[in-house]
mmCIF file of N, CA, C and O in Angstrom:
data_model
loop_
_atom_site.group_PDB
_atom_site.id
_atom_site.type_symbol
_atom_site.label_atom_id
_atom_site.label_comp_id
_atom_site.label_asym_id
_atom_site.label_seq_id
_atom_site.Cartn_x
_atom_site.Cartn_y
_atom_site.Cartn_z
ATOM 1 N N GLY M 6 0.801 -1.171 0.000
ATOM 2 C CA GLY M 6 0.000 0.000 0.000
ATOM 3 C C GLY M 6 0.855 1.251 0.000
ATOM 4 O O GLY M 6 2.056 1.208 0.205
ATOM 5 N N VAL M 7 0.233 2.358 -0.220
ATOM 6 C CA VAL M 7 0.913 3.640 -0.186
ATOM 7 C C VAL M 7 0.649 4.260 1.175
ATOM 8 O O VAL M 7 -0.493 4.409 1.583
ATOM 9 N N TYR M 8 1.691 4.586 1.867
ATOM 10 C CA TYR M 8 1.594 5.212 3.167
ATOM 11 C C TYR M 8 2.168 6.609 3.080
ATOM 12 O O TYR M 8 3.002 6.896 2.225
ATOM 13 N N ALA M 9 1.746 7.484 3.964
ATOM 14 C CA ALA M 9 2.196 8.878 3.932
ATOM 15 C C ALA M 9 3.713 8.970 3.987
ATOM 16 O O ALA M 9 4.325 9.785 3.296
ATOM 17 N N GLU M 10 4.352 8.126 4.782
ATOM 18 C CA GLU M 10 5.814 8.207 4.892
ATOM 19 C C GLU M 10 6.523 7.705 3.631
ATOM 20 O O GLU M 10 7.696 7.997 3.422
ATOM 21 N N ASP M 11 5.826 6.929 2.801
ATOM 22 C CA ASP M 11 6.432 6.419 1.574
ATOM 23 C C ASP M 11 6.090 7.260 0.348
ATOM 24 O O ASP M 11 6.666 7.073 -0.711
ATOM 25 N N ALA M 12 5.133 8.146 0.487
ATOM 26 C CA ALA M 12 4.658 8.921 -0.659
ATOM 27 C C ALA M 12 5.733 9.887 -1.146
ATOM 28 O O ALA M 12 6.437 10.488 -0.344
ATOM 29 N N PRO M 13 5.890 10.012 -2.460
ATOM 30 C CA PRO M 13 6.890 10.952 -2.980
ATOM 31 C C PRO M 13 6.462 12.390 -2.727
ATOM 32 O O PRO M 13 5.275 12.698 -2.695
ATOM 33 N N SER M 14 7.427 13.245 -2.542
ATOM 34 C CA SER M 14 7.121 14.664 -2.370
ATOM 35 C C SER M 14 7.744 15.445 -3.517
ATOM 36 O O SER M 14 8.511 14.905 -4.317
ATOM 37 N N ALA M 15 7.435 16.729 -3.603
ATOM 38 C CA ALA M 15 7.886 17.565 -4.719
ATOM 39 C C ALA M 15 9.413 17.639 -4.800
ATOM 40 O O ALA M 15 9.975 17.758 -5.875
ATOM 41 N N GLY M 16 10.103 17.547 -3.686
ATOM 42 C CA GLY M 16 11.557 17.680 -3.681
ATOM 43 C C GLY M 16 12.321 16.388 -3.917
ATOM 44 O O GLY M 16 13.542 16.387 -3.979
ATOM 45 N N ASP M 17 11.606 15.273 -4.050
ATOM 46 C CA ASP M 17 12.292 13.987 -4.240
ATOM 47 C C ASP M 17 12.983 13.927 -5.592
ATOM 48 O O ASP M 17 12.487 14.442 -6.586
ATOM 49 N N GLU M 18 14.134 13.267 -5.602
ATOM 50 C CA GLU M 18 14.827 13.075 -6.874
ATOM 51 C C GLU M 18 14.169 11.929 -7.638
ATOM 52 O O GLU M 18 13.463 11.099 -7.066
ATOM 53 N N GLU M 19 14.389 11.897 -8.924
ATOM 54 C CA GLU M 19 13.793 10.868 -9.783
ATOM 55 C C GLU M 19 14.349 9.496 -9.413
ATOM 56 O O GLU M 19 15.545 9.327 -9.208
ATOM 57 N N VAL M 20 13.466 8.508 -9.331
ATOM 58 C CA VAL M 20 13.863 7.141 -9.005
ATOM 59 C C VAL M 20 14.136 6.401 -10.311
ATOM 60 O O VAL M 20 13.353 6.475 -11.255
ATOM 61 N N ALA M 21 15.250 5.678 -10.366
ATOM 62 C CA ALA M 21 15.596 4.912 -11.568
ATOM 63 C C ALA M 21 14.547 3.836 -11.828
ATOM 64 O O ALA M 21 13.924 3.313 -10.898
ATOM 65 N N ASP M 22 14.337 3.499 -13.105
ATOM 66 C CA ASP M 22 13.345 2.487 -13.469
ATOM 67 C C ASP M 22 13.629 1.142 -12.806
ATOM 68 O O ASP M 22 12.705 0.381 -12.525
ATOM 69 N N ASP M 23 14.900 0.825 -12.570
ATOM 70 C CA ASP M 23 15.254 -0.438 -11.921
ATOM 71 C C ASP M 23 14.797 -0.472 -10.467
ATOM 72 O O ASP M 23 14.700 -1.546 -9.880
ATOM 73 N N ASP M 24 14.540 0.683 -9.879
ATOM 74 C CA ASP M 24 14.122 0.763 -8.480
ATOM 75 C C ASP M 24 12.609 0.881 -8.331
ATOM 76 O O ASP M 24 12.117 1.171 -7.251
ATOM 77 N N LYS M 25 11.870 0.666 -9.420
ATOM 78 C CA LYS M 25 10.412 0.743 -9.388
ATOM 79 C C LYS M 25 9.822 -0.627 -9.690
ATOM 80 O O LYS M 25 10.397 -1.418 -10.436
ATOM 81 N N PHE M 26 8.653 -0.892 -9.120
ATOM 82 C CA PHE M 26 7.944 -2.141 -9.405
ATOM 83 C C PHE M 26 6.451 -1.838 -9.455
ATOM 84 O O PHE M 26 5.899 -1.212 -8.551
ATOM 85 N N PHE M 27 5.794 -2.279 -10.515
ATOM 86 C CA PHE M 27 4.367 -2.054 -10.718
ATOM 87 C C PHE M 27 3.697 -3.384 -10.999
ATOM 88 O O PHE M 27 4.139 -4.143 -11.860
ATOM 89 N N VAL M 28 2.642 -3.683 -10.262
ATOM 90 C CA VAL M 28 1.897 -4.925 -10.479
ATOM 91 C C VAL M 28 0.412 -4.604 -10.426
ATOM 92 O O VAL M 28 -0.031 -3.745 -9.669
ATOM 93 N N THR M 29 -0.360 -5.264 -11.292
ATOM 94 C CA THR M 29 -1.808 -5.079 -11.293
ATOM 95 C C THR M 29 -2.495 -6.425 -11.152
ATOM 96 O O THR M 29 -1.881 -7.477 -11.299
ATOM 97 N N PHE M 30 -3.771 -6.366 -10.895
ATOM 98 C CA PHE M 30 -4.587 -7.562 -10.763
ATOM 99 C C PHE M 30 -5.928 -7.262 -11.417
ATOM 100 O O PHE M 30 -6.485 -6.185 -11.202
ATOM 101 N N PRO M 31 -6.464 -8.165 -12.236
ATOM 102 C CA PRO M 31 -7.762 -7.887 -12.856
ATOM 103 C C PRO M 31 -8.844 -7.727 -11.795
ATOM 104 O O PRO M 31 -8.929 -8.498 -10.857
ATOM 105 N N TYR M 32 -9.644 -6.691 -11.953
ATOM 106 C CA TYR M 32 -10.686 -6.398 -10.976
ATOM 107 C C TYR M 32 -11.732 -7.500 -10.937
ATOM 108 O O TYR M 32 -12.282 -7.854 -11.970
ATOM 109 N N PRO M 33 -12.047 -8.045 -9.746
ATOM 110 C CA PRO M 33 -13.178 -8.971 -9.665
ATOM 111 C C PRO M 33 -14.483 -8.186 -9.712
ATOM 112 O O PRO M 33 -14.657 -7.226 -8.975
ATOM 113 N N TYR M 34 -15.379 -8.560 -10.593
ATOM 114 C CA TYR M 34 -16.660 -7.870 -10.716
ATOM 115 C C TYR M 34 -17.571 -8.254 -9.560
ATOM 116 O O TYR M 34 -17.608 -9.398 -9.138
ATOM 117 N N MET M 35 -18.327 -7.293 -9.073
ATOM 118 C CA MET M 35 -19.197 -7.534 -7.931
ATOM 119 C C MET M 35 -20.367 -8.452 -8.272
ATOM 120 O O MET M 35 -20.975 -9.024 -7.386
ATOM 121 N N ASN M 36 -20.711 -8.596 -9.555
ATOM 122 C CA ASN M 36 -21.823 -9.479 -9.906
ATOM 123 C C ASN M 36 -21.364 -10.930 -10.061
ATOM 124 O O ASN M 36 -22.175 -11.806 -10.263
ATOM 125 N N GLY M 37 -20.068 -11.164 -9.976
ATOM 126 C CA GLY M 37 -19.551 -12.524 -10.071
ATOM 127 C C GLY M 37 -19.220 -13.062 -8.694
ATOM 128 O O GLY M 37 -19.222 -12.339 -7.701
ATOM 129 N N ARG M 38 -18.932 -14.319 -8.620
ATOM 130 C CA ARG M 38 -18.584 -14.935 -7.347
ATOM 131 C C ARG M 38 -17.074 -15.015 -7.232
ATOM 132 O O ARG M 38 -16.396 -15.398 -8.174
ATOM 133 N N LEU M 39 -16.554 -14.648 -6.068
ATOM 134 C CA LEU M 39 -15.129 -14.822 -5.826
ATOM 135 C C LEU M 39 -14.864 -16.309 -5.652
ATOM 136 O O LEU M 39 -15.659 -17.034 -5.053
ATOM 137 N N HIS M 40 -13.749 -16.784 -6.185
ATOM 138 C CA HIS M 40 -13.435 -18.200 -6.103
ATOM 139 C C HIS M 40 -11.946 -18.367 -5.854
ATOM 140 O O HIS M 40 -11.198 -17.392 -5.762
ATOM 141 N N LEU M 41 -11.492 -19.589 -5.721
ATOM 142 C CA LEU M 41 -10.109 -19.873 -5.373
ATOM 143 C C LEU M 41 -9.125 -19.334 -6.406
ATOM 144 O O LEU M 41 -8.008 -18.955 -6.071
ATOM 145 N N GLY M 42 -9.533 -19.233 -7.654
ATOM 146 C CA GLY M 42 -8.669 -18.673 -8.687
ATOM 147 C C GLY M 42 -8.306 -17.225 -8.394
ATOM 148 O O GLY M 42 -7.185 -16.792 -8.637
ATOM 149 N N HIS M 43 -9.279 -16.448 -7.876
ATOM 150 C CA HIS M 43 -8.989 -15.066 -7.499
ATOM 151 C C HIS M 43 -7.934 -15.027 -6.393
ATOM 152 O O HIS M 43 -6.984 -14.257 -6.443
ATOM 153 N N VAL M 44 -8.110 -15.877 -5.382
ATOM 154 C CA VAL M 44 -7.172 -15.917 -4.257
ATOM 155 C C VAL M 44 -5.787 -16.317 -4.738
ATOM 156 O O VAL M 44 -4.787 -15.719 -4.334
ATOM 157 N N PHE M 45 -5.697 -17.305 -5.599
ATOM 158 C CA PHE M 45 -4.414 -17.768 -6.116
ATOM 159 C C PHE M 45 -3.693 -16.648 -6.862
ATOM 160 O O PHE M 45 -2.518 -16.394 -6.641
ATOM 161 N N SER M 46 -4.426 -15.939 -7.725
ATOM 162 C CA SER M 46 -3.816 -14.867 -8.514
ATOM 163 C C SER M 46 -3.434 -13.671 -7.660
ATOM 164 O O SER M 46 -2.358 -13.097 -7.823
ATOM 165 N N ILE M 47 -4.308 -13.264 -6.745
ATOM 166 C CA ILE M 47 -4.016 -12.096 -5.914
ATOM 167 C C ILE M 47 -2.854 -12.388 -4.980
ATOM 168 O O ILE M 47 -2.048 -11.501 -4.686
ATOM 169 N N THR M 48 -2.719 -13.633 -4.530
ATOM 170 C CA THR M 48 -1.614 -13.993 -3.646
ATOM 171 C C THR M 48 -0.278 -13.813 -4.354
ATOM 172 O O THR M 48 0.677 -13.303 -3.762
ATOM 173 N N LYS M 49 -0.205 -14.205 -5.616
ATOM 174 C CA LYS M 49 1.046 -14.029 -6.365
ATOM 175 C C LYS M 49 1.378 -12.554 -6.533
ATOM 176 O O LYS M 49 2.537 -12.146 -6.367
ATOM 177 N N SER M 50 0.377 -11.737 -6.849
ATOM 178 C CA SER M 50 0.604 -10.300 -7.016
ATOM 179 C C SER M 50 1.010 -9.654 -5.699
ATOM 180 O O SER M 50 1.921 -8.827 -5.647
ATOM 181 N N GLU M 51 0.318 -10.019 -4.631
ATOM 182 C CA GLU M 51 0.613 -9.471 -3.302
ATOM 183 C C GLU M 51 2.029 -9.850 -2.863
ATOM 184 O O GLU M 51 2.772 -9.026 -2.331
ATOM 185 N N PHE M 52 2.417 -11.108 -3.084
ATOM 186 C CA PHE M 52 3.759 -11.548 -2.710
ATOM 187 C C PHE M 52 4.820 -10.770 -3.482
ATOM 188 O O PHE M 52 5.808 -10.306 -2.905
ATOM 189 N N ALA M 53 4.617 -10.633 -4.785
ATOM 190 C CA ALA M 53 5.595 -9.915 -5.609
ATOM 191 C C ALA M 53 5.725 -8.462 -5.158
ATOM 192 O O ALA M 53 6.836 -7.926 -5.067
ATOM 193 N N ALA M 54 4.597 -7.818 -4.858
ATOM 194 C CA ALA M 54 4.633 -6.418 -4.412
ATOM 195 C C ALA M 54 5.358 -6.284 -3.084
ATOM 196 O O ALA M 54 6.232 -5.423 -2.917
ATOM 197 N N ARG M 55 5.017 -7.134 -2.133
ATOM 198 C CA ARG M 55 5.661 -7.054 -0.815
ATOM 199 C C ARG M 55 7.137 -7.420 -0.872
ATOM 200 O O ARG M 55 7.961 -6.820 -0.182
ATOM 201 N N PHE M 56 7.509 -8.411 -1.693
ATOM 202 C CA PHE M 56 8.915 -8.785 -1.809
ATOM 203 C C PHE M 56 9.738 -7.638 -2.386
ATOM 204 O O PHE M 56 10.811 -7.308 -1.882
ATOM 205 N N ASN M 57 9.226 -7.011 -3.451
ATOM 206 C CA ASN M 57 9.960 -5.903 -4.058
ATOM 207 C C ASN M 57 10.039 -4.703 -3.122
ATOM 208 O O ASN M 57 11.029 -3.983 -3.120
ATOM 209 N N LYS M 58 9.018 -4.488 -2.304
ATOM 210 C CA LYS M 58 9.067 -3.436 -1.286
ATOM 211 C C LYS M 58 10.146 -3.765 -0.257
ATOM 212 O O LYS M 58 10.903 -2.897 0.178
ATOM 213 N N LEU M 59 10.237 -5.036 0.108
ATOM 214 C CA LEU M 59 11.216 -5.491 1.086
ATOM 215 C C LEU M 59 12.645 -5.273 0.610
ATOM 216 O O LEU M 59 13.527 -4.917 1.404
ATOM 217 N N ILE M 60 12.895 -5.446 -0.691
ATOM 218 C CA ILE M 60 14.256 -5.258 -1.198
ATOM 219 C C ILE M 60 14.545 -3.811 -1.576
ATOM 220 O O ILE M 60 15.590 -3.505 -2.145
ATOM 221 N N GLY M 61 13.610 -2.909 -1.243
ATOM 222 C CA GLY M 61 13.887 -1.489 -1.364
ATOM 223 C C GLY M 61 13.350 -0.775 -2.591
ATOM 224 O O GLY M 61 13.681 0.386 -2.820
ATOM 225 N N LYS M 62 12.519 -1.431 -3.372
ATOM 226 C CA LYS M 62 11.975 -0.774 -4.560
ATOM 227 C C LYS M 62 10.747 0.056 -4.198
ATOM 228 O O LYS M 62 10.072 -0.209 -3.199
ATOM 229 N N LYS M 63 10.449 1.052 -5.021
ATOM 230 C CA LYS M 63 9.206 1.811 -4.894
ATOM 231 C C LYS M 63 8.125 0.989 -5.595
ATOM 232 O O LYS M 63 8.224 0.720 -6.792
ATOM 233 N N VAL M 64 7.112 0.574 -4.867
ATOM 234 C CA VAL M 64 6.098 -0.351 -5.380
ATOM 235 C C VAL M 64 4.761 0.357 -5.543
ATOM 236 O O VAL M 64 4.324 1.091 -4.658
ATOM 237 N N LEU M 65 4.108 0.123 -6.681
ATOM 238 C CA LEU M 65 2.751 0.594 -6.907
ATOM 239 C C LEU M 65 1.887 -0.627 -7.206
ATOM 240 O O LEU M 65 2.131 -1.358 -8.168
ATOM 241 N N PHE M 66 0.896 -0.865 -6.357
ATOM 242 C CA PHE M 66 0.002 -2.015 -6.493
ATOM 243 C C PHE M 66 -1.434 -1.536 -6.330
ATOM 244 O O PHE M 66 -2.032 -1.652 -5.277
ATOM 245 N N PRO M 67 -2.019 -0.961 -7.410
ATOM 246 C CA PRO M 67 -3.399 -0.485 -7.305
ATOM 247 C C PRO M 67 -4.367 -1.662 -7.319
ATOM 248 O O PRO M 67 -4.218 -2.597 -8.097
ATOM 249 N N PHE M 68 -5.344 -1.610 -6.433
ATOM 250 C CA PHE M 68 -6.328 -2.685 -6.391
ATOM 251 C C PHE M 68 -7.648 -2.135 -5.875
ATOM 252 O O PHE M 68 -7.680 -1.343 -4.947
ATOM 253 N N ALA M 69 -8.730 -2.569 -6.483
ATOM 254 C CA ALA M 69 -10.072 -2.175 -6.054
ATOM 255 C C ALA M 69 -11.070 -3.156 -6.643
ATOM 256 O O ALA M 69 -10.722 -3.985 -7.474
ATOM 257 N N PHE M 70 -12.293 -3.048 -6.216
ATOM 258 C CA PHE M 70 -13.371 -3.836 -6.809
ATOM 259 C C PHE M 70 -14.079 -2.993 -7.846
ATOM 260 O O PHE M 70 -14.268 -1.808 -7.665
ATOM 261 N N HIS M 71 -14.466 -3.604 -8.927
ATOM 262 C CA HIS M 71 -15.126 -2.917 -10.019
ATOM 263 C C HIS M 71 -16.619 -3.198 -9.900
ATOM 264 O O HIS M 71 -17.052 -4.341 -9.945
ATOM 265 N N CYS M 72 -17.407 -2.157 -9.729
ATOM 266 C CA CYS M 72 -18.842 -2.345 -9.474
ATOM 267 C C CYS M 72 -19.703 -2.277 -10.727
ATOM 268 O O CYS M 72 -20.907 -2.470 -10.663
ATOM 269 N N THR M 73 -19.134 -1.941 -11.870
ATOM 270 C CA THR M 73 -19.900 -1.908 -13.111
ATOM 271 C C THR M 73 -19.083 -2.608 -14.179
ATOM 272 O O THR M 73 -17.981 -3.053 -13.937
ATOM 273 N N GLY M 74 -19.612 -2.692 -15.364
ATOM 274 C CA GLY M 74 -18.829 -3.284 -16.435
ATOM 275 C C GLY M 74 -19.664 -4.073 -17.409
ATOM 276 O O GLY M 74 -20.887 -4.171 -17.302
ATOM 277 N N MET M 75 -18.992 -4.657 -18.358
ATOM 278 C CA MET M 75 -19.660 -5.377 -19.425
ATOM 279 C C MET M 75 -20.478 -6.577 -18.939
ATOM 280 O O MET M 75 -21.554 -6.812 -19.459
ATOM 281 N N PRO M 76 -20.018 -7.367 -17.957
ATOM 282 C CA PRO M 76 -20.856 -8.489 -17.522
ATOM 283 C C PRO M 76 -22.211 -8.030 -16.980
ATOM 284 O O PRO M 76 -23.235 -8.669 -17.217
ATOM 285 N N ILE M 77 -22.240 -6.922 -16.265
ATOM 286 C CA ILE M 77 -23.498 -6.412 -15.736
ATOM 287 C C ILE M 77 -24.385 -5.928 -16.877
ATOM 288 O O ILE M 77 -25.587 -6.211 -16.910
ATOM 289 N N SER M 78 -23.794 -5.219 -17.819
ATOM 290 C CA SER M 78 -24.538 -4.728 -18.977
ATOM 291 C C SER M 78 -25.095 -5.896 -19.789
ATOM 292 O O SER M 78 -26.251 -5.875 -20.208
ATOM 293 N N ALA M 79 -24.272 -6.911 -20.003
ATOM 294 C CA ALA M 79 -24.723 -8.077 -20.772
ATOM 295 C C ALA M 79 -25.860 -8.797 -20.056
ATOM 296 O O ALA M 79 -26.828 -9.233 -20.691
ATOM 297 N N ALA M 80 -25.784 -8.910 -18.726
ATOM 298 C CA ALA M 80 -26.846 -9.571 -17.964
ATOM 299 C C ALA M 80 -28.142 -8.770 -18.043
ATOM 300 O O ALA M 80 -29.230 -9.348 -18.164
ATOM 301 N N ALA M 81 -28.043 -7.450 -17.991
ATOM 302 C CA ALA M 81 -29.243 -6.601 -18.087
ATOM 303 C C ALA M 81 -29.879 -6.725 -19.463
ATOM 304 O O ALA M 81 -31.111 -6.809 -19.582
ATOM 305 N N LEU M 82 -29.074 -6.731 -20.520
ATOM 306 C CA LEU M 82 -29.613 -6.882 -21.873
ATOM 307 C C LEU M 82 -30.277 -8.241 -22.062
ATOM 308 O O LEU M 82 -31.325 -8.356 -22.698
ATOM 309 N N LYS M 83 -29.676 -9.278 -21.501
ATOM 310 C CA LYS M 83 -30.249 -10.624 -21.604
ATOM 311 C C LYS M 83 -31.592 -10.688 -20.877
ATOM 312 O O LYS M 83 -32.558 -11.246 -21.392
ATOM 313 N N LEU M 84 -31.653 -10.094 -19.686
ATOM 314 C CA LEU M 84 -32.900 -10.079 -18.930
ATOM 315 C C LEU M 84 -33.979 -9.274 -19.667
ATOM 316 O O LEU M 84 -35.141 -9.701 -19.738
ATOM 317 N N ASP M 85 -33.588 -8.157 -20.245
ATOM 318 C CA ASP M 85 -34.532 -7.353 -21.019
ATOM 319 C C ASP M 85 -35.091 -8.145 -22.198
ATOM 320 O O ASP M 85 -36.298 -8.121 -22.479
ATOM 321 N N LYS M 86 -34.228 -8.875 -22.878
ATOM 322 C CA LYS M 86 -34.649 -9.682 -24.021
ATOM 323 C C LYS M 86 -35.616 -10.787 -23.574
ATOM 324 O O LYS M 86 -36.632 -11.040 -24.228
ATOM 325 N N LEU M 87 -35.323 -11.430 -22.431
ATOM 326 C CA LEU M 87 -36.205 -12.477 -21.930
ATOM 327 C C LEU M 87 -37.576 -11.935 -21.527
ATOM 328 O O LEU M 87 -38.605 -12.586 -21.748
ATOM 329 N N LEU M 88 -37.590 -10.750 -20.951
ATOM 330 C CA LEU M 88 -38.859 -10.157 -20.522
ATOM 331 C C LEU M 88 -39.729 -9.744 -21.710
ATOM 332 O O LEU M 88 -40.952 -9.762 -21.607
ATOM 333 N N LYS M 89 -39.100 -9.362 -22.813
ATOM 334 C CA LYS M 89 -39.843 -8.956 -23.999
ATOM 335 C C LYS M 89 -40.422 -10.150 -24.760
ATOM 336 O O LYS M 89 -41.330 -9.975 -25.555
ATOM 337 N N GLU M 90 -39.892 -11.332 -24.568
ATOM 338 C CA GLU M 90 -40.359 -12.535 -25.289
ATOM 339 C C GLU M 90 -41.648 -13.069 -24.744
ATOM 340 O O GLU M 90 -42.152 -12.930 -23.769
#
């Protein structure tokens, strides 16, 4: 995570690309069910982020839940089509 003491400030010097680490994880949609595959994938991302932080790199690991998206839209369109039939 990003903590106030780790956050860059205006006076910080540029960090070399070798000292940076960026990892992402596909957002789990709220209309789907979380399953063991999500845990397996997030664990690998979390481990990589924490390990690189431990060896002194600046780590960015954005993560959140996605509350909208194509699966929700597709489900709404399918339901609309069924109701019209």
